[in-house]
Short mmCIF file of C-alpha atoms in Angstrom, two decimals:
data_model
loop_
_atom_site.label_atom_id
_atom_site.label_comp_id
_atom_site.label_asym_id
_atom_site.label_seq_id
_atom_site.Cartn_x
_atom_site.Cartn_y
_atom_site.Cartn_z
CA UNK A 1 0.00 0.00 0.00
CA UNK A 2 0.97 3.65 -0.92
CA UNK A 3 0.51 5.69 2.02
CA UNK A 4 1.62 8.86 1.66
CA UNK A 5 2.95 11.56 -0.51
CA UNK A 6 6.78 10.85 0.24
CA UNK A 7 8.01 13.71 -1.89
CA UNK A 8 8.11 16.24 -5.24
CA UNK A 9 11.21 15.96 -7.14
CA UNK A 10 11.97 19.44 -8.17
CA UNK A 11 15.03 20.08 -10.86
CA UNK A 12 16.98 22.89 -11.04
CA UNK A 13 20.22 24.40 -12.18
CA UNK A 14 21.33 26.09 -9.51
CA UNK A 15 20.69 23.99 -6.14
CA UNK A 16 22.17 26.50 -3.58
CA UNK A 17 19.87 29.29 -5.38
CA UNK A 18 16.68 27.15 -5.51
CA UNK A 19 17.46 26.29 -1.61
CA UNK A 20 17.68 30.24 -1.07
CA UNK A 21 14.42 30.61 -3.12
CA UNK A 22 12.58 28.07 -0.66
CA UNK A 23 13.66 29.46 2.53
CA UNK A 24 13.94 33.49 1.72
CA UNK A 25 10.01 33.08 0.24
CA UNK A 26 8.63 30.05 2.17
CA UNK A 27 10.89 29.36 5.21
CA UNK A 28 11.61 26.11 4.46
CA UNK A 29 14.96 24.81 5.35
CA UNK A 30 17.21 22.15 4.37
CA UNK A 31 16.49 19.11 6.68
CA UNK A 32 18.47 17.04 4.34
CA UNK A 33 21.06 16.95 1.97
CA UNK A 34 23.64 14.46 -0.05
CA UNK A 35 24.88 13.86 -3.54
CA UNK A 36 23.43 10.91 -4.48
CA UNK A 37 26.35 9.43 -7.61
CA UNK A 38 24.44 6.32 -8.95
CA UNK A 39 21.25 9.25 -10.27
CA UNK A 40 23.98 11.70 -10.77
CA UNK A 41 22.16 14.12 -8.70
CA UNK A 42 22.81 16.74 -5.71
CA UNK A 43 20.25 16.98 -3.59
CA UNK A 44 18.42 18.80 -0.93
CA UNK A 45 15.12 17.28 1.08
CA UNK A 46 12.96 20.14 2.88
CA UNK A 47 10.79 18.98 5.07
CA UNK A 48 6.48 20.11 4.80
CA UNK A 49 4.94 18.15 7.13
CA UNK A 50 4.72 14.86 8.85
CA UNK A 51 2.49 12.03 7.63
CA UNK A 52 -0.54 9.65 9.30
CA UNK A 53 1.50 6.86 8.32
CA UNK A 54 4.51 7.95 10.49
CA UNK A 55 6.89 9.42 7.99
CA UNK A 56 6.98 12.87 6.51
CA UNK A 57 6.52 14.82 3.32
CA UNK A 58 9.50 16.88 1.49
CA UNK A 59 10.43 18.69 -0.91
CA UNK A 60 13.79 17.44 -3.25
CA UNK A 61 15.35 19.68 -4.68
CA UNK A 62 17.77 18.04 -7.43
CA UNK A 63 21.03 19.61 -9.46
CA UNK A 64 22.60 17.49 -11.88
CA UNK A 65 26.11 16.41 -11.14
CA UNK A 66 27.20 15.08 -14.43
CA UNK A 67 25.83 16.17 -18.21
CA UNK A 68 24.69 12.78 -18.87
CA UNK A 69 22.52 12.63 -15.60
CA UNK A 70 19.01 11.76 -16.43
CA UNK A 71 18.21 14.96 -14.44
CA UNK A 72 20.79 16.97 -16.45
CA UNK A 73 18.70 15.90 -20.08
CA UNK A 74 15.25 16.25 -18.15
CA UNK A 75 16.78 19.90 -17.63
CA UNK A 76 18.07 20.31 -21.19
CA UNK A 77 14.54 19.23 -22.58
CA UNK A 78 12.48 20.81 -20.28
CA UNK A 79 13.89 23.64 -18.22
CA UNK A 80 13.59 23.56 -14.03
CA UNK A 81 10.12 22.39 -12.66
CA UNK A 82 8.09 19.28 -11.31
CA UNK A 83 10.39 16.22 -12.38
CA UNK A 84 8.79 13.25 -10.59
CA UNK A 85 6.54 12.67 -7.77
CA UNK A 86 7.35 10.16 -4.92
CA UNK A 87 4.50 7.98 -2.64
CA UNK A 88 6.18 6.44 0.34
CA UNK A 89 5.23 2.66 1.13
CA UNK A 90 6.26 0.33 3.96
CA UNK A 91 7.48 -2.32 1.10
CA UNK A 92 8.68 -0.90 -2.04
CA UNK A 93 10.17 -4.71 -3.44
CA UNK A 94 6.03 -5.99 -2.84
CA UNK A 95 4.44 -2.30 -4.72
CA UNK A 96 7.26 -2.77 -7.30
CA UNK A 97 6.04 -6.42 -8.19
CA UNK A 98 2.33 -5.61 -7.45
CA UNK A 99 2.19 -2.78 -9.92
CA UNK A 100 4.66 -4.35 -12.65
CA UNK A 101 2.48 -7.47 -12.38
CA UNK A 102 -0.53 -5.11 -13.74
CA UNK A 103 1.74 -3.72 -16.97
CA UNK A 104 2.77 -0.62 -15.81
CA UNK A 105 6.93 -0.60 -16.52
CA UNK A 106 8.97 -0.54 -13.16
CA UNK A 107 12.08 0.78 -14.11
CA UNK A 108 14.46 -0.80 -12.03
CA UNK A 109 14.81 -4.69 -11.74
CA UNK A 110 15.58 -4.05 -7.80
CA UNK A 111 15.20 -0.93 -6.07
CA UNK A 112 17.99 1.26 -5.47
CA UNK A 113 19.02 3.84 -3.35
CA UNK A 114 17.80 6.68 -2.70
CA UNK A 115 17.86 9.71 -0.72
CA UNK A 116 18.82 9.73 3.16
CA UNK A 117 19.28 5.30 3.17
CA UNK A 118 15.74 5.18 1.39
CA UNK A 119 15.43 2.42 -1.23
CA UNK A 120 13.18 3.20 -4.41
CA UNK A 121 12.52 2.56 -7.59
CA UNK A 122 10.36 4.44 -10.50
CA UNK A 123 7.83 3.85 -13.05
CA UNK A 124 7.96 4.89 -16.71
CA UNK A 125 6.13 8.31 -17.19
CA UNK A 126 4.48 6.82 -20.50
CA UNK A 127 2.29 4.51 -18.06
CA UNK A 128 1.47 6.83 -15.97
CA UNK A 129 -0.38 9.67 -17.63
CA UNK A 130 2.75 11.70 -18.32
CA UNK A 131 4.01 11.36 -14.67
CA UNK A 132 7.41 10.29 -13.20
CA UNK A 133 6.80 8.23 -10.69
CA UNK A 134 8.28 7.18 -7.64
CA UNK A 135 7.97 4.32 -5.02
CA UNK A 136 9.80 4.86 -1.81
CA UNK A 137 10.72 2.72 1.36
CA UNK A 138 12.72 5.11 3.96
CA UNK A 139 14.95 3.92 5.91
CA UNK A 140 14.22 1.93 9.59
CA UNK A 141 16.67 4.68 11.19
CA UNK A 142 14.26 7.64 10.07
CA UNK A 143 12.20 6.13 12.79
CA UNK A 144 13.45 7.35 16.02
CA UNK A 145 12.16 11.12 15.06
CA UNK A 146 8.98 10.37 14.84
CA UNK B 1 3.65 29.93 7.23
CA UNK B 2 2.86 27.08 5.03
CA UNK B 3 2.44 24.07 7.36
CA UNK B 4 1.69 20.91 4.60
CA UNK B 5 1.70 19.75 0.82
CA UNK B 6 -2.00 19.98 0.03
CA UNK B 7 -1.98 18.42 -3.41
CA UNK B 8 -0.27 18.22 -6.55
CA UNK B 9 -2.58 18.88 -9.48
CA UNK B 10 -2.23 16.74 -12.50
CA UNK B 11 -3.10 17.59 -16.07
CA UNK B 12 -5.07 14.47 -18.06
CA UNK B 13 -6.81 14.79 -21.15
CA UNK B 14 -8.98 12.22 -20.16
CA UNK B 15 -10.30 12.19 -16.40
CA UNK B 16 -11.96 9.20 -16.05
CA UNK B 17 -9.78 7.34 -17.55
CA UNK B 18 -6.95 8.85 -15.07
CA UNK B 19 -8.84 8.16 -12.13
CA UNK B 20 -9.28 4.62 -13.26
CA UNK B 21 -5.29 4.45 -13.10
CA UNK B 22 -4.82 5.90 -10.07
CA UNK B 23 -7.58 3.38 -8.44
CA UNK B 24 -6.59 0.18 -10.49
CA UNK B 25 -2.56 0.63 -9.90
CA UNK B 26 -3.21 1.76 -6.53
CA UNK B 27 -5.77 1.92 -4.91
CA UNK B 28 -6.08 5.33 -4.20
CA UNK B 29 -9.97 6.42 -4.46
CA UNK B 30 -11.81 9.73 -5.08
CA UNK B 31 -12.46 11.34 -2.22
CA UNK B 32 -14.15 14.86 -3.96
CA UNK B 33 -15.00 15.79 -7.72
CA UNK B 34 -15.99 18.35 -8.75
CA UNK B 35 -16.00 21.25 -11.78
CA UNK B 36 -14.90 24.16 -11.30
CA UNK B 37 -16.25 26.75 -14.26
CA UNK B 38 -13.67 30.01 -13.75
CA UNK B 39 -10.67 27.54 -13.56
CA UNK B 40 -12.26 25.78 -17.16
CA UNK B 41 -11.60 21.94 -15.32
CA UNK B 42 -13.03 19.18 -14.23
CA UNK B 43 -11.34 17.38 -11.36
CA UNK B 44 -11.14 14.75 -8.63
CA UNK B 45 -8.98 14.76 -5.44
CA UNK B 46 -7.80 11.45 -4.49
CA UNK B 47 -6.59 11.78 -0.69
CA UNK B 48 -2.69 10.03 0.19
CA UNK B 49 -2.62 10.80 3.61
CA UNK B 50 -3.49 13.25 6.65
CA UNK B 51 -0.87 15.59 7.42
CA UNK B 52 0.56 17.26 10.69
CA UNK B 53 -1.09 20.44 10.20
CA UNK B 54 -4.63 18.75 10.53
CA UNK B 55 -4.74 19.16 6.92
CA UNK B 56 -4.37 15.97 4.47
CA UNK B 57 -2.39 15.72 1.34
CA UNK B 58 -4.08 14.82 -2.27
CA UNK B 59 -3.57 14.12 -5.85
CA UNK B 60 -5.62 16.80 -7.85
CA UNK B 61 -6.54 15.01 -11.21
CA UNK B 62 -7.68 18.05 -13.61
CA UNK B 63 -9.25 17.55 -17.01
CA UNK B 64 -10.02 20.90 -19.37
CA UNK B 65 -13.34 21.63 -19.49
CA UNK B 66 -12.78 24.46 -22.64
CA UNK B 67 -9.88 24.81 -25.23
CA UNK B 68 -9.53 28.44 -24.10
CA UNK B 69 -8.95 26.94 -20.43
CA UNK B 70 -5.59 27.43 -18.66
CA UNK B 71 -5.11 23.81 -18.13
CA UNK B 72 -5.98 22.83 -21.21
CA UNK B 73 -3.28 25.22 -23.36
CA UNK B 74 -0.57 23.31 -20.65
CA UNK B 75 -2.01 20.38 -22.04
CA UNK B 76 -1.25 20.96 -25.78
CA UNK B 77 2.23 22.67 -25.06
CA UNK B 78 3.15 20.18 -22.48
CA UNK B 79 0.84 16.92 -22.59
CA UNK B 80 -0.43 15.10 -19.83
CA UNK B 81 1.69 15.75 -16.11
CA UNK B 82 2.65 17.69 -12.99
CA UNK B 83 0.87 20.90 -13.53
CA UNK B 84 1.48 22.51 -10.40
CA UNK B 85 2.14 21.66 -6.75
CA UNK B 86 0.24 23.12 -3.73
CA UNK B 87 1.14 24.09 -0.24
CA UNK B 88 -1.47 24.57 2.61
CA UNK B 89 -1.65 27.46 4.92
CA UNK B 90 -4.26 28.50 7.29
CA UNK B 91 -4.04 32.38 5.98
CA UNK B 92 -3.87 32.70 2.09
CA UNK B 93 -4.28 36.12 2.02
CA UNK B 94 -1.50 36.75 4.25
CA UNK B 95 0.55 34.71 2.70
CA UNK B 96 -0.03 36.19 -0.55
CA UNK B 97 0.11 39.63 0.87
CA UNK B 98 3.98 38.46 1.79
CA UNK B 99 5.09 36.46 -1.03
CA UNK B 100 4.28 39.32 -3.25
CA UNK B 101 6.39 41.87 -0.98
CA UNK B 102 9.34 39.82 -1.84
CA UNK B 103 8.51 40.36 -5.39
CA UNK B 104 7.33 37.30 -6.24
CA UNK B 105 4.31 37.60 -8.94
CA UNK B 106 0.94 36.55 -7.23
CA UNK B 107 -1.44 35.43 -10.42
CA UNK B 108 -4.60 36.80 -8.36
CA UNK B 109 -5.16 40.44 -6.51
CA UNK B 110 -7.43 38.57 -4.51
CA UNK B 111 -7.69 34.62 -3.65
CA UNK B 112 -10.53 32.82 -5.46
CA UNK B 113 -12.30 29.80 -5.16
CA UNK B 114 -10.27 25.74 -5.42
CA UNK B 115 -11.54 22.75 -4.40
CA UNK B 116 -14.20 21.76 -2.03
CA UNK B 117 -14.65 25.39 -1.03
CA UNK B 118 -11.43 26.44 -0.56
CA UNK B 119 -9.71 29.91 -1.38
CA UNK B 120 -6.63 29.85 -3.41
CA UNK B 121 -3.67 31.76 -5.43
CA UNK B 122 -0.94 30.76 -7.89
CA UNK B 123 2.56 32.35 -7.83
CA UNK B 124 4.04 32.59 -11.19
CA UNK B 125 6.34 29.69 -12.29
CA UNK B 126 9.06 31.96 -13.37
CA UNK B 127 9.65 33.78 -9.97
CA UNK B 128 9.34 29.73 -8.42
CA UNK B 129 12.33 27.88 -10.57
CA UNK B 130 9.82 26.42 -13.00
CA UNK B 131 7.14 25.36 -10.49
CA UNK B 132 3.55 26.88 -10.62
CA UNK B 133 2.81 27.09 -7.16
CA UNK B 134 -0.68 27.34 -5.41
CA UNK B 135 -1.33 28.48 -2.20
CA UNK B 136 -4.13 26.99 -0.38
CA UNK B 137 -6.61 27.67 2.80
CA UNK B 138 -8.98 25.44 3.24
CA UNK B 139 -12.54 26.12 3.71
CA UNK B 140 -13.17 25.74 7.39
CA UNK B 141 -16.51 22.76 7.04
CA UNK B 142 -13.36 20.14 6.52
CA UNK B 143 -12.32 20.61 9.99
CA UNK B 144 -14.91 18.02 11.58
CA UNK B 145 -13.76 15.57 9.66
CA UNK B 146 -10.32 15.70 11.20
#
């Protein structure tokens, strides 16, 4: 089961100036951040809110590291904005296999990692109604803060 | 301050056919619908999860209701995907009033009227890294159900 809204991918060019943007005109601060090598991606995670299901929604704010990044050609295509959204579920190996079992493409063959000792994997925008899409399992060590 | 995620809003050209994904892959189920005529969409909130704020957290599918609606010229420049995200605060107007002191463009002089009686603006996606970005109080009825 998908049980919350785990986070927005946002990419931009610039992360230290998209950080600035979020606090200076929201007051959101960095709760979070890491480069993450495997996506080719520096990233920041600003916390919203916590979550019924005991975890928390963020914002992730993504830079590309490398040119070849899939970020960095999102970017090139399509300029900063929205680049995937995330739901957060207890078991992202059982969603993964649920939901590829019903056609849609999951585009890992195992999850990965992801941000802050999360494992996740994504499903193909094309079966999704035009939307990146992300399946997240945080990490048991994110529990203690709750 | 902005104290949750309230939705993301989602552009489909089709929106029963977008609900049927969301509820078939899954299982998330409409919780509202509704059109609303000055926006030009038709639409149906699918609630993720409640949120810290005493708020909850949705996915806002949105289907044109006109060619000459907002939504629907995203549509043909972009096709189907993240249209905009939206953040929850329990004073829109003041809110707005202070976002647009920093000199960030408010689309609205005054908040107008989003989902299930709520009162809403957009900031411009250009003064927010690519991201339309909605600002949302809800109406005060949804409390009870909290």
């Amino acid at each position: 089961m998908l049980t919350r809204i785990d986070h927005i991918g946002i990419a931009c060019h610039d992360l230290d100036a998209t950080v600035e943007f979020y606090r200076s005109t929201y007051g959101f601060e960095v709760f979070h951040a890491e480069v993450n090598e495997e996506q080719g991606v520096r990233e920041a995670m600003l916390k919203i809110n916590d979550t019924s299901d005991g975890g928390a929604s963020y914002l992730q704010l993504l830079e590309p590291t490398r040119p070849d990044s899939t970020v960095a050609k999102w970017l090139d295509k399509n300029g900063e904005g929205v680049h995937h959204i995330a739901f957060g579920t207890a078991d992202v190996d059982q969603e993964a296999t649920d939901i590829r079992s019903k056609g849609v493409r999951v585009l890992y063959e195992e999850p990965r990692g992801g941000s802050m000792g999360s494992r996740i994997t994504f499903l193909h925008p094309k079966d999704c109604h035009g939307v990146l899409t992300e399946l997240v399992t945080s990490a048991p060590v994110e529990s203690p803060e709750h």
